[in-house]
CSV table of C-alpha atoms and ligand atoms in Angstrom, one decimal:
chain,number,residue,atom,x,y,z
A,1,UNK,CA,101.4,75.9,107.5
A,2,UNK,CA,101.8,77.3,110.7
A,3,UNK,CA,101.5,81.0,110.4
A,4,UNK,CA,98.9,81.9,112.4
A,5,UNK,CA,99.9,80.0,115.4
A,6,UNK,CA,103.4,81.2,115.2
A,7,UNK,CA,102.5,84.7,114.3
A,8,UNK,CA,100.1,84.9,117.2
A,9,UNK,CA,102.8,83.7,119.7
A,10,UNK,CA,105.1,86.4,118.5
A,11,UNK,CA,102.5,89.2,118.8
A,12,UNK,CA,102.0,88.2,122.6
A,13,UNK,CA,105.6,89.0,123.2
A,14,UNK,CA,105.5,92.4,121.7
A,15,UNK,CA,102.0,92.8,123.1
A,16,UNK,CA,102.5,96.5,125.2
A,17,UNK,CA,103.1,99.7,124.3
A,18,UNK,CA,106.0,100.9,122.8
A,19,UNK,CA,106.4,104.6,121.5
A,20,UNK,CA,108.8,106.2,119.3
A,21,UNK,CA,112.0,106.5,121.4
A,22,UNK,CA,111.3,104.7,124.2
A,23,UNK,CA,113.1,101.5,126.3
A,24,UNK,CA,109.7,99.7,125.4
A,25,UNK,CA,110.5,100.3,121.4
A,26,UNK,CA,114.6,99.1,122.5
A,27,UNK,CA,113.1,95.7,124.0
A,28,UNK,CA,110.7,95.3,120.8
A,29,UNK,CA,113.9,95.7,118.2
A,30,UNK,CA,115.6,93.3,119.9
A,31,UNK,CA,112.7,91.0,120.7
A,32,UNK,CA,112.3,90.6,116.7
A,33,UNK,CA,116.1,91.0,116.1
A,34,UNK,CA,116.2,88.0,118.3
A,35,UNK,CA,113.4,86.1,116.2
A,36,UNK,CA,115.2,86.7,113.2
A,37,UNK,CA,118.8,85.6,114.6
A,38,UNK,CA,116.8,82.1,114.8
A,39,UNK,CA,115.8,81.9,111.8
A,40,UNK,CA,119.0,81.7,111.0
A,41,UNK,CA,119.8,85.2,109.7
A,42,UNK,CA,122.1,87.9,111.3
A,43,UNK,CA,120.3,91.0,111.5
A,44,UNK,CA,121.3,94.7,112.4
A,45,UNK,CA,119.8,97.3,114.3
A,46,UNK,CA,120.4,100.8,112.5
A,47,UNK,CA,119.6,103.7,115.3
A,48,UNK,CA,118.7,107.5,114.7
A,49,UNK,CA,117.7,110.5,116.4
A,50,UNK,CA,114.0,111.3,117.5
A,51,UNK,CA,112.7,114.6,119.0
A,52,UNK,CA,111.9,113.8,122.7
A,53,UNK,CA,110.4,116.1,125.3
A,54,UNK,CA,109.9,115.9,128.8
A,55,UNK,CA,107.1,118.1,130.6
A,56,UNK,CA,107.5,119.2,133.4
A,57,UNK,CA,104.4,121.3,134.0
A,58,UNK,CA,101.3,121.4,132.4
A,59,UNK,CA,97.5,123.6,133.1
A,60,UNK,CA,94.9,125.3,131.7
A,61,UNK,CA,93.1,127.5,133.9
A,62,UNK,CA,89.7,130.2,133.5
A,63,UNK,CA,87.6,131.5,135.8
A,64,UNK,CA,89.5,129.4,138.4
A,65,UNK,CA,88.5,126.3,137.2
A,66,UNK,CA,91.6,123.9,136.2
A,67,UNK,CA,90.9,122.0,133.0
A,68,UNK,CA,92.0,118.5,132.2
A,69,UNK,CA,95.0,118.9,129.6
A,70,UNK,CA,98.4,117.6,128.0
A,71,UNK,CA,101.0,119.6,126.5
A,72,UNK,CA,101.7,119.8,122.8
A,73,UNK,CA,105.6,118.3,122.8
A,74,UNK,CA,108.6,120.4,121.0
A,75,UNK,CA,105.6,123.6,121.2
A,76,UNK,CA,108.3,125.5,123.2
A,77,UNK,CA,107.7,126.6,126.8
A,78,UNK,CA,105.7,129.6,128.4
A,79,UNK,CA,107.1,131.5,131.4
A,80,UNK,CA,107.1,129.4,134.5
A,81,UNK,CA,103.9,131.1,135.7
A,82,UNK,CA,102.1,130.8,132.1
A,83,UNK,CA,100.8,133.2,130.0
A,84,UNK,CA,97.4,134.8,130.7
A,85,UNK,CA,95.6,136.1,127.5
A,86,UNK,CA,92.0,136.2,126.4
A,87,UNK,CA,90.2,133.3,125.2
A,88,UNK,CA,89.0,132.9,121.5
A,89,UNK,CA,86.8,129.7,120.1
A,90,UNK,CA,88.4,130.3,116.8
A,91,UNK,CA,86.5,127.3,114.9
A,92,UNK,CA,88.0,126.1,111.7
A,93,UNK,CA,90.7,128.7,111.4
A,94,UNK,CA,89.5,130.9,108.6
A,95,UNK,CA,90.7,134.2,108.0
A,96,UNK,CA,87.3,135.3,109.3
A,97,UNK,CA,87.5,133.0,112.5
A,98,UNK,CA,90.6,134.8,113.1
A,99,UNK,CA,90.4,138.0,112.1
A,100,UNK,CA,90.4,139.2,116.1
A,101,UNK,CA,92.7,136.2,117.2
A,102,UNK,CA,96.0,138.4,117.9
A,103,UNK,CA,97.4,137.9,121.3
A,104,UNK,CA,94.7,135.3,122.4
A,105,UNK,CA,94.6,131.8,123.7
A,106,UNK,CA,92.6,130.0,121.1
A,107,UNK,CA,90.8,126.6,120.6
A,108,UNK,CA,90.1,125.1,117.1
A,109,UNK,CA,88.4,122.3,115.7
A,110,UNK,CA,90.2,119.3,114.9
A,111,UNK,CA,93.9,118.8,115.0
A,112,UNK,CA,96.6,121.1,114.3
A,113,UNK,CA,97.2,121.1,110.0
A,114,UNK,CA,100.1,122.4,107.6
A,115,UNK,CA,96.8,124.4,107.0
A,116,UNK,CA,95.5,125.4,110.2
A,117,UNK,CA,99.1,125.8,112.0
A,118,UNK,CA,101.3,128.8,109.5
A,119,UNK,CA,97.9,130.5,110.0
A,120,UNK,CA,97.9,130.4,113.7
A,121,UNK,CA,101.4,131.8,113.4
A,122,UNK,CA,100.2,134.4,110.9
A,123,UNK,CA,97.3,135.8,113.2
A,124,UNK,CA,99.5,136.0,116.4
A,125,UNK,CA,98.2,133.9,118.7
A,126,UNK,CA,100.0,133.5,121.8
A,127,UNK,CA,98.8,129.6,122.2
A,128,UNK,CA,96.1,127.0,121.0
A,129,UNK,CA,93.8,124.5,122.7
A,130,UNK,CA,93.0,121.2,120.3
A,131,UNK,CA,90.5,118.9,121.2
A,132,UNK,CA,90.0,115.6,120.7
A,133,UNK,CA,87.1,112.6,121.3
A,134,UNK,CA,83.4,112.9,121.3
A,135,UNK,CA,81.3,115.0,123.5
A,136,UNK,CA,79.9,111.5,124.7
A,137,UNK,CA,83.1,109.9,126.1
A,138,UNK,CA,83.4,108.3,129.3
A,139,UNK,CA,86.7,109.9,131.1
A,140,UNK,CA,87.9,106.8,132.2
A,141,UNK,CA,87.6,104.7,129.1
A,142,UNK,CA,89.2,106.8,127.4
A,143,UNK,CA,92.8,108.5,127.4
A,144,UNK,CA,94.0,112.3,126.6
A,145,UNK,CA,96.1,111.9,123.8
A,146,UNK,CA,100.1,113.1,124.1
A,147,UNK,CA,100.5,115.1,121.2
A,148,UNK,CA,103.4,117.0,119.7
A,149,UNK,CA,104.5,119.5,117.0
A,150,UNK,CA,105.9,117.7,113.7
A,151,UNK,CA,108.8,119.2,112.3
A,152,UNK,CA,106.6,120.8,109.2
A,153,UNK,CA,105.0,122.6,111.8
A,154,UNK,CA,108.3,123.7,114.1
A,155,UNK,CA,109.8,125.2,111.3
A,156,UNK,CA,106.8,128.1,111.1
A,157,UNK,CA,107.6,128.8,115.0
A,158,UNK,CA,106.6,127.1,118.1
A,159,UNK,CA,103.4,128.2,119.9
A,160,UNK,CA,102.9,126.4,123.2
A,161,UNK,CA,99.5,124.4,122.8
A,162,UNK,CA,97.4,121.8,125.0
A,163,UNK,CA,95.1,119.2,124.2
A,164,UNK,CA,92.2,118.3,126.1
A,165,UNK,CA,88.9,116.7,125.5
A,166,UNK,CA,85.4,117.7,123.5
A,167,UNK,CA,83.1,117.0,126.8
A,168,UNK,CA,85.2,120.1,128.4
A,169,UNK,CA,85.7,122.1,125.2
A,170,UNK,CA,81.7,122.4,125.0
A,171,UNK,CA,81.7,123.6,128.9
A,172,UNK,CA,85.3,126.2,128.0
A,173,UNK,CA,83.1,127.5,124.8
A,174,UNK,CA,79.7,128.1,126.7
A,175,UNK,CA,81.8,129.7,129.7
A,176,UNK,CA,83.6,132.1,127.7
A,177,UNK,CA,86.3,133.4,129.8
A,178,UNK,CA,87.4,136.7,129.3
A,179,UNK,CA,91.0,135.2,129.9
A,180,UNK,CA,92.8,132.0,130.3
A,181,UNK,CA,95.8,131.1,131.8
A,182,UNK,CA,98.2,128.4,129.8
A,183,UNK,CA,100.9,126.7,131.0
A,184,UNK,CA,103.5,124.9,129.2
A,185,UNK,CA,107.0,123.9,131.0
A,186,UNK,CA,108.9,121.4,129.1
A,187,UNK,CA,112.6,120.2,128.5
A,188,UNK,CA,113.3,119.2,124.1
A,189,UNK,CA,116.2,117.2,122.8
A,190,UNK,CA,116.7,113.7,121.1
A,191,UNK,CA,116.5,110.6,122.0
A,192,UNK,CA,117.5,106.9,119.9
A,193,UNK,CA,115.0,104.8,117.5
A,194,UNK,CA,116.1,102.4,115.3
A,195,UNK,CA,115.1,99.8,112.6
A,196,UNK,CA,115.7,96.2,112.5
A,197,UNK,CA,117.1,94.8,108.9
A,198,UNK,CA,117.4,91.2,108.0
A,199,UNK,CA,119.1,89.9,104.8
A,200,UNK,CA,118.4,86.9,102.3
A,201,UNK,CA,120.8,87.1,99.3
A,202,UNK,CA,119.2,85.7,96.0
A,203,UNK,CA,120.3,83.0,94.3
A,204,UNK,CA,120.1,84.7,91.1
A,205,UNK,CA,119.5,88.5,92.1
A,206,UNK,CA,120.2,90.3,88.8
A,207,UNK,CA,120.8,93.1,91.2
A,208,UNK,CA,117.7,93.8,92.2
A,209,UNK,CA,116.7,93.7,96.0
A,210,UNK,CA,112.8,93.4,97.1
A,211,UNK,CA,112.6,95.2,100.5
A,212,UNK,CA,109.5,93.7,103.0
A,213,UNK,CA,108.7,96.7,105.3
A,214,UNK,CA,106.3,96.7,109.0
A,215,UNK,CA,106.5,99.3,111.7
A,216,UNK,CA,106.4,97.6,114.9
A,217,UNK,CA,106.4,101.3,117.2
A,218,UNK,CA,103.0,101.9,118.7
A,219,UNK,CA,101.0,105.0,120.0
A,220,UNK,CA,100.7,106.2,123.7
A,221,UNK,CA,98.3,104.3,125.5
A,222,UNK,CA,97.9,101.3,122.5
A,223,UNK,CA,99.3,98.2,122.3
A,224,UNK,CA,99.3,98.8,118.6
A,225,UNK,CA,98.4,95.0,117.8
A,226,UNK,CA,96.7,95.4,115.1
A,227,UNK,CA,98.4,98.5,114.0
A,228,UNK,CA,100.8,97.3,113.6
A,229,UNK,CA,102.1,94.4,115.7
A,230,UNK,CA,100.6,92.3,113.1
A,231,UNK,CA,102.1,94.0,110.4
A,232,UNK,CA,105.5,92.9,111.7
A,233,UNK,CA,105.1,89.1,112.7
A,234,UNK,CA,103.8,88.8,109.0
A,235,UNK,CA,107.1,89.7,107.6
A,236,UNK,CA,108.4,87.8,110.1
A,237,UNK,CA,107.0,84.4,109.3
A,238,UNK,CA,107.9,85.9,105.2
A,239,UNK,CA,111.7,85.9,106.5
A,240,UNK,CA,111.0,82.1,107.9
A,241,UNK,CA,109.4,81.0,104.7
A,242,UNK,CA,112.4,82.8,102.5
A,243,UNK,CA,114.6,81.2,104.6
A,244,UNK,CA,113.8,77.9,104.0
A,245,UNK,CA,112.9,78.2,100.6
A,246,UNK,CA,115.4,80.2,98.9
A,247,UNK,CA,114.2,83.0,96.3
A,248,UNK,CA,116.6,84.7,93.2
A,249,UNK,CA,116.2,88.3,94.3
A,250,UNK,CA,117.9,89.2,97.3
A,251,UNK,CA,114.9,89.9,99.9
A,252,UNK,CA,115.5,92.8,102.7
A,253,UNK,CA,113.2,92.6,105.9
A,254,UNK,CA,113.1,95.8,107.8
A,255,UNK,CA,111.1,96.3,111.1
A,256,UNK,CA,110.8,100.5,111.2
A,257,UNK,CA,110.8,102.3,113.9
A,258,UNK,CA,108.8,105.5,115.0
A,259,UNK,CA,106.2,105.4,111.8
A,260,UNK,CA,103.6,106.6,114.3
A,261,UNK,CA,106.0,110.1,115.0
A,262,UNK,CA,105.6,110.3,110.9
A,263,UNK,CA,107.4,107.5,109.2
A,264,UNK,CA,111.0,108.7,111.0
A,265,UNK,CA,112.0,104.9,110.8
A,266,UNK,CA,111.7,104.8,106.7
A,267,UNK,CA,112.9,108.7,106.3
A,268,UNK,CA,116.1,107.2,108.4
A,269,UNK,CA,116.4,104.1,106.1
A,270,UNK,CA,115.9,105.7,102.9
A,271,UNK,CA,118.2,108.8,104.2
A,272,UNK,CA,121.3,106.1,104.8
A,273,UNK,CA,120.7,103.6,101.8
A,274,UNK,CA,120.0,106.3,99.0
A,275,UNK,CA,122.6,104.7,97.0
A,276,UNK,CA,121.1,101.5,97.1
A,277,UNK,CA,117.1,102.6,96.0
A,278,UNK,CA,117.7,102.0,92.6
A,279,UNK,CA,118.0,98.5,93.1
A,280,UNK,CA,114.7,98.4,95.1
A,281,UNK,CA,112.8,96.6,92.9
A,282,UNK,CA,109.6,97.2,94.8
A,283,UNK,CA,109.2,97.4,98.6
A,284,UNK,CA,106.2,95.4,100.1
A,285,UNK,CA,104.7,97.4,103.1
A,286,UNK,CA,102.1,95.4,105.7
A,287,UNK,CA,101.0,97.6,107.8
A,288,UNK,CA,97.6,96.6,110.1
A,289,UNK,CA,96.2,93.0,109.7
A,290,UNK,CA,94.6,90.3,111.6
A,291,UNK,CA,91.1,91.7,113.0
A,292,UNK,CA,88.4,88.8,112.7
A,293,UNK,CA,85.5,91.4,111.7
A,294,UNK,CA,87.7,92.7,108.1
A,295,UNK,CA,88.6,93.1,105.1
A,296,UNK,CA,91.6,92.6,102.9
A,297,UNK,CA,93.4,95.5,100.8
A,298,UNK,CA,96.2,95.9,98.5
A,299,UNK,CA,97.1,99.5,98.2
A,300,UNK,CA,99.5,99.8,95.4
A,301,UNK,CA,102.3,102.9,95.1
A,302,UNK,CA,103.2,101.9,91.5
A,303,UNK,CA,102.4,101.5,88.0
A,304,UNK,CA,98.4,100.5,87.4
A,305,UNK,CA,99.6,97.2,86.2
A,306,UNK,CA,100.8,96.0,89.4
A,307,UNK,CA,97.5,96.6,90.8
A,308,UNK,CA,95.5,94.6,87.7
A,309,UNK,CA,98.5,91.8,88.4
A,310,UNK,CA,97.7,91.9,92.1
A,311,UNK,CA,93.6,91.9,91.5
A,312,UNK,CA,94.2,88.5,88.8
A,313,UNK,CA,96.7,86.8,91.3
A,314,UNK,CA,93.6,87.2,93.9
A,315,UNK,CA,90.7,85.7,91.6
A,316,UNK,CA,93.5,83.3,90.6
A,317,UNK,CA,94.2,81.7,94.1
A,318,UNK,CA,90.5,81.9,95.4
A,319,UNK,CA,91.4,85.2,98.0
A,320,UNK,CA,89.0,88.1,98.4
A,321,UNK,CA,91.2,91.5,98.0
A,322,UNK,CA,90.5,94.8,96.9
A,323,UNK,CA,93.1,96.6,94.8
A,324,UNK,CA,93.5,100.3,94.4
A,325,UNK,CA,96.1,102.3,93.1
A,326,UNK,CA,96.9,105.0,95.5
A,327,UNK,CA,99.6,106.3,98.3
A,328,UNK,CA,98.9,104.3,101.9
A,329,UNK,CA,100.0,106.5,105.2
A,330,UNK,CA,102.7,104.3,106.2
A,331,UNK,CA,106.5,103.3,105.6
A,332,UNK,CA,106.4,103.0,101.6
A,333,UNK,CA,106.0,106.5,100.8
A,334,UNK,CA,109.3,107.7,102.0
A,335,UNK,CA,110.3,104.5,99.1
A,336,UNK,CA,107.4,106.3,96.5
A,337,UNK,CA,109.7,109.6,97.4
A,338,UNK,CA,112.8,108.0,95.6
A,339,UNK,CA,111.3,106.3,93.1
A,340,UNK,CA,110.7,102.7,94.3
A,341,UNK,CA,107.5,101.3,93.4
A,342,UNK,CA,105.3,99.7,96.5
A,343,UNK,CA,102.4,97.7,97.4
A,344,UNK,CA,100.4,98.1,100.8
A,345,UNK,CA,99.1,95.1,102.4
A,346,UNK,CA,96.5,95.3,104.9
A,347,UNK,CA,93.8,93.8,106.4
A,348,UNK,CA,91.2,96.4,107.7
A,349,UNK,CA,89.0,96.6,110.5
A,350,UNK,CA,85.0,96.0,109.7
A,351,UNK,CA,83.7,99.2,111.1
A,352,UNK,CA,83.3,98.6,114.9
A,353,UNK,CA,85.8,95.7,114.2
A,354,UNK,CA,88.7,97.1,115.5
A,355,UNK,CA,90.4,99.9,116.8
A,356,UNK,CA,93.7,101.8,116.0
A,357,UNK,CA,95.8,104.7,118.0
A,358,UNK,CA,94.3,104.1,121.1
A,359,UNK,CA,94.0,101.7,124.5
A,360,UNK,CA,91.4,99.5,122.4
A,361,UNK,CA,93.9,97.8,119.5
A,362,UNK,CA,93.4,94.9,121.7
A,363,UNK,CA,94.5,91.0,120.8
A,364,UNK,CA,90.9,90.2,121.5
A,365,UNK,CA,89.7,91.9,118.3
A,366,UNK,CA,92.4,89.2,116.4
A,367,UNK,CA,92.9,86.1,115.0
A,368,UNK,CA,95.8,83.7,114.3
A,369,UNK,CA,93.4,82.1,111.3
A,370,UNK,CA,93.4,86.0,109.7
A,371,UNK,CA,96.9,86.4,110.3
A,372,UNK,CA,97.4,83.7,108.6
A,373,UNK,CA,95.1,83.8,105.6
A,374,UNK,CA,96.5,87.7,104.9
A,375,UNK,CA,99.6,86.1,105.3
A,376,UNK,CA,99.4,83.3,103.1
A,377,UNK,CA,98.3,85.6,100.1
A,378,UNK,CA,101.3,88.0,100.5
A,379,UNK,CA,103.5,85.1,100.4
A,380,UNK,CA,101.6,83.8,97.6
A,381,UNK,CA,102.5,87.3,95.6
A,382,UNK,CA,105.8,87.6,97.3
A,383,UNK,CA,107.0,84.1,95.7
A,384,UNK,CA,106.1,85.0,92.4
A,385,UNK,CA,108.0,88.3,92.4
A,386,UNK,CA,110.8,87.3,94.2
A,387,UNK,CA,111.7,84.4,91.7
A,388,UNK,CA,110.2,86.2,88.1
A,389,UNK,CA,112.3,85.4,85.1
A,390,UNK,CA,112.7,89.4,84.4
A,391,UNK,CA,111.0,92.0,87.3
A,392,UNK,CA,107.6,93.1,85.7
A,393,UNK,CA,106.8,96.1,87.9
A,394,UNK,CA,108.1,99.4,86.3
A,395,UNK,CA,111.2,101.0,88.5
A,396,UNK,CA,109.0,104.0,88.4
A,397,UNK,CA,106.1,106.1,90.0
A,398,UNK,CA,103.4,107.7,88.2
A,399,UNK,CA,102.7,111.3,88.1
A,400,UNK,CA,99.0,111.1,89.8
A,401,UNK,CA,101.2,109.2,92.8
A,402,UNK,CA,103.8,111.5,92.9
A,403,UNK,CA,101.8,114.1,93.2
A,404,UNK,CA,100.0,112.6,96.1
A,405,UNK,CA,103.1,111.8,97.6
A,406,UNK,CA,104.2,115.6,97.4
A,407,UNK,CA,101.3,116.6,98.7
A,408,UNK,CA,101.3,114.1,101.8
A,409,UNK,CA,105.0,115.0,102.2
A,410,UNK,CA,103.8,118.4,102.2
A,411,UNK,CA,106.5,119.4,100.2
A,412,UNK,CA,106.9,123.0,99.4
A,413,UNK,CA,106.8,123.4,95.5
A,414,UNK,CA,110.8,124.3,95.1
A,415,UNK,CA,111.2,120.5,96.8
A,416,UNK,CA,109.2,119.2,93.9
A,417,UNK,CA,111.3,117.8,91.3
B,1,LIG,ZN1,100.4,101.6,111.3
């Protein structure tokens, strides 16, 4: 087999950063579209709409001093001059933390929650600061992150907010301005994702259709290799493998789109094939892999017996793999949502092994021979599925997942069914 080697040589062409709505992610669709064409299948490119923002001014000011920030996108827009208020280190949030917050600019810990944010709103702040790193970062190895407001959070209200970094947090908390001046100028509307779907009819389907899922979007400033570049030359070298080999279920491949903006590509494909999820027999979801320093995971959003099956199948063929039943942030839960079973796939950084969401998911930390053993098992799992006599995994999700997947969806309880 050839995996690795081929898999490798795919992930240097789609080796640059290429974010949720951008020409970079266009290029990528096609660059696998085009993979996929020869392979000898005809694949389509499904598009829909992303939030996209454009700022056009950005500052954070005390005391005269100009802070190092970016803007929060689709957080609305102060006046062109910004909005001076007074300053408030507002900690964690809590009711106490904010029990003076009203009308003031304030910075929090961490990053902006479904907790943290309807209580911003709730207190009356007039904007937030988030920061982000360790107080020990080099500024030029690292990079501010470009955030933006999710729609679970645009729905309370928009509160223009910045980002900026923990080394100048310390020195904004330990100045304590009596007043700070934010400023927020940006332009919102939408812009085009998509997802890249290639078929494989079965030769004797019984209806039932297993769907192969990998996001191949990355983060600002990453390369996303091993999150998730690899993700989506795996499937890739599946299609090749199904091609060849023919398998009774029909077999689905879908490259998503925009899972880093919160799983838009998967929402998008389970949105337009509703109709069609009952027939899902279970979607297969690889999402990181290849990092030499690692370890392999099956993360299954199903029935427990899939995860026992999955746990024997790897003491069977000699691979080491640790199962667990449990929802995996990715592409399978919008699946999980409508009732289709899933198992996650990935192989995981050793700690210090490799790095995710930022300029260091580097090739260097990978492998064609990891690629290729992760690889090797999935197809080992995915032949036995895709050709079982009768489908053994249950077309349904247990309650202690559904919950989960409520709770990650962060569905409000008259959404719950
Ligand atoms: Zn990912």
């Amino acid at each position: 087999m050839d995996f690795g080697k081929r898999e490798f040589e795919l992930l240097n062409k789609i080796n640059f950063i290429r974010t949720c709505g951008t020409e970079e992610e266009k290029q990528v669709a096609q660059i696998l579209a085009n993979e996929a064409r020869a392979i000898g299948t005809e694949p389509t490119i499904e598009t829909f709409d992303v939030d996209r923002w454009d700022i056009k001014k950005v500052a954070l000011v005390s005391d005269g001093k100009e802070w190092e920030v970016t803007g929060y996108g689709m957080s609305g827009s102060t006046p062109e001059e910004g909005i001076t208020a007074p300053f408030a280190y507002v900690q964690d949030a809590t009711d106490m933390d904010l029990v003076n917050a009203k009308g003031k600019i304030v910075l929090i810990n961490g990053r902006i929650t479904d907790q943290v944010y309807p209580k911003l709103i709730k207190a009356g702040v007039l904007g937030f600061i988030t920061f982000q790193g360790n107080i020990v970062d080099k500024r030029e190895e690292t990079d501010l992150d470009t955030r933006n407001l999710r729609d679970w959070a645009i729905k309370e209200g928009k509160i223009p907010g910045v980002n900026m970094r923990a080394m100048d947090a310390i020195e904004l908390v330990r100045s304590n301005p009596a007043t700070i001046t934010l400023t927020l100028v940006q332009e919102e509307g939408l812009a085009t994702s998509q997802n890249v779907i290639a078929e494989l009819p079965g030769s004797d389907a019984k209806g039932e259709t297993i769907v192969f899922g990998a996001h191949y979007d990355s983060v600002p400033f990453s390369h996303g290799v091993y999150d998730n570049g690899a993700g989506s030359v795996i499937i890739m070298e599946l299609l090749r493998y199904f091609k060849a080999h023919p398998a009774k279920r029909n077999l689905r491949f879908c490259w998503f789109g925009s899972e880093e903006r919160g799983l838009l590509g998967s929402k998008a494909y389970v949105a337009t094939h509703k109709d069609e999820l009952k027939d899902v027999a279970l979607m297969v979801n690889v999402d990181v892999a290849g990092p030499v320093l690692g370890r392999d995971i099956a993360m299954v959003t199903a029935d427990d017996g899939l995860r026992i099956a999955v746990d024997y199948l790897a003491k069977e063929v000699g691979f080491p793999l640790t199962s667990k039943q449990d929802i995996y942030s990715s592409d399978s839960i919008p699946f999980a949502d409508n009732g289709v079973p899933g198992i996650n796939f990935c192989r995981f950084g050793a700690p210090g092994g490799a790095n995710i969401h930022c300029r260091h998911d580097v090739i260097d930390a990978l492998a064609p021979e990891n690629l290729e053993e992760t690889s090797k098992f999935i197809l080992a799992f995915a032949e036995r599925m895709a050709n079982s006599v009768v489908f053994p995994v249950p077309h349904t999700i247990p309650q202690n997942i559904v919950e989960k997947v409520d709770t990650y969806l962060k569905k409000d309880k008259k959404e719950k069914k």
